[in-house]
mmCIF file of C-alpha atoms in Angstrom:
data_model
loop_
_atom_site.group_PDB
_atom_site.id
_atom_site.type_symbol
_atom_site.label_atom_id
_atom_site.label_comp_id
_atom_site.label_asym_id
_atom_site.label_seq_id
_atom_site.Cartn_x
_atom_site.Cartn_y
_atom_site.Cartn_z
ATOM 1 C CA MET A 1 54.914 137.397 29.733
ATOM 2 C CA GLU A 2 52.446 135.469 27.961
ATOM 3 C CA ARG A 3 49.073 137.287 29.470
ATOM 4 C CA LEU A 4 47.283 138.035 26.373
ATOM 5 C CA LYS A 5 47.469 134.313 25.115
ATOM 6 C CA ILE A 6 46.076 132.852 28.351
ATOM 7 C CA PRO A 7 42.282 132.289 28.371
ATOM 8 C CA ALA A 8 40.028 134.012 30.641
ATOM 9 C CA ASP A 9 38.751 131.088 32.233
ATOM 10 C CA LYS A 10 42.263 130.084 32.739
ATOM 11 C CA MET A 11 43.897 133.253 34.257
ATOM 12 C CA CYS A 12 45.215 133.225 37.785
ATOM 13 C CA PRO A 13 42.683 135.256 39.969
ATOM 14 C CA GLU A 14 45.361 136.602 42.320
ATOM 15 C CA CYS A 15 47.734 138.217 39.462
ATOM 16 C CA ASN A 16 44.881 138.618 36.758
ATOM 17 C CA GLY A 17 47.288 136.103 34.400
ATOM 18 C CA TRP A 18 50.037 138.783 34.698
ATOM 19 C CA GLY A 19 52.353 136.197 36.636
ATOM 20 C CA ILE A 20 53.789 138.773 38.889
ATOM 21 C CA ASP A 21 52.568 140.819 42.248
ATOM 22 C CA TRP A 22 53.969 143.988 42.853
ATOM 23 C CA ASN A 23 53.811 146.739 45.405
ATOM 24 C CA GLU A 24 52.793 150.400 45.503
ATOM 25 C CA THR A 25 55.918 151.507 44.151
ATOM 26 C CA PHE A 26 55.848 149.167 41.027
ATOM 27 C CA ASP A 27 52.218 150.378 40.492
ATOM 28 C CA ARG A 28 53.014 154.322 40.689
ATOM 29 C CA LYS A 29 56.071 153.317 37.956
ATOM 30 C CA LEU A 30 53.318 151.739 35.913
ATOM 31 C CA ASP A 31 51.118 154.795 35.983
ATOM 32 C CA GLN A 32 53.824 156.967 35.390
ATOM 33 C CA ILE A 33 54.851 155.208 32.106
ATOM 34 C CA GLN A 34 51.605 154.883 31.091
ATOM 35 C CA ASP A 35 50.657 158.323 31.482
ATOM 36 C CA THR A 36 53.945 159.959 30.103
ATOM 37 C CA GLN A 37 54.339 157.359 27.096
ATOM 38 C CA GLY A 38 50.553 156.435 26.643
ATOM 39 C CA LEU A 39 51.753 152.707 26.821
ATOM 40 C CA SER A 40 49.179 149.876 27.531
ATOM 41 C CA LEU A 41 49.437 148.364 30.855
ATOM 42 C CA TYR A 42 51.138 145.158 29.306
ATOM 43 C CA ASP A 43 53.732 147.121 27.531
ATOM 44 C CA ALA A 44 54.455 149.357 30.820
ATOM 45 C CA ILE A 45 54.962 146.512 32.957
ATOM 46 C CA ASN A 46 57.193 144.948 30.471
ATOM 47 C CA GLN A 47 59.287 148.153 30.483
ATOM 48 C CA ALA A 48 59.102 148.704 34.099
ATOM 49 C CA LYS A 49 60.550 144.918 34.770
ATOM 50 C CA GLN A 50 63.445 146.207 32.552
ATOM 51 C CA SER A 51 64.632 148.763 35.015
ATOM 52 C CA PRO A 52 67.378 147.529 37.863
ATOM 53 C CA LEU A 53 65.650 150.040 39.899
ATOM 54 C CA TYR A 54 62.238 148.210 40.334
ATOM 55 C CA GLN A 55 63.589 144.435 40.563
ATOM 56 C CA GLU A 56 62.801 144.513 44.292
ATOM 57 C CA ASP A 57 59.017 146.002 43.512
ATOM 58 C CA TYR A 58 57.900 143.223 42.130
ATOM 59 C CA TRP A 59 57.693 139.223 42.170
ATOM 60 C CA ALA A 60 56.340 135.734 40.907
ATOM 61 C CA CYS A 61 52.583 135.467 42.017
ATOM 62 C CA LYS A 62 52.448 132.852 44.830
ATOM 63 C CA GLU A 63 49.230 131.367 43.763
ATOM 64 C CA CYS A 64 50.443 130.485 40.175
ATOM 65 C CA ASP A 65 54.236 130.220 40.566
ATOM 66 C CA GLY A 66 54.462 132.765 38.282
ATOM 67 C CA THR A 67 52.629 131.152 35.461
ATOM 68 C CA GLY A 68 49.762 133.258 35.065
ATOM 69 C CA ILE A 69 47.642 130.299 34.926
ATOM 70 C CA LYS A 70 45.374 129.204 37.789
ATOM 71 C CA LYS A 71 46.504 125.815 39.267
ATOM 72 C CA ASP A 72 43.842 123.297 39.332
ATOM 73 C CA LYS A 73 43.121 122.730 42.767
ATOM 74 C CA SER A 74 41.587 119.184 42.074
ATOM 75 C CA LEU A 75 45.293 117.912 41.223
ATOM 76 C CA SER A 76 46.456 119.202 44.975
#
């Protein structure tokens, strides 16, 4: 998860550079982690991804193939 190293102009617009999309269950878990532990979104995502309970609640972003970097449409 290298989101913080991706320049803003290169971040995938679909996943905002995270490289993953997630459902409402994962989103609630992120809120819970942030509220109870005071972690940043970045740290909450990393922590939630470690839990086998939530592995089906996030997936690689289809727009950037999980890289977090927007594709260069001119190469297509």
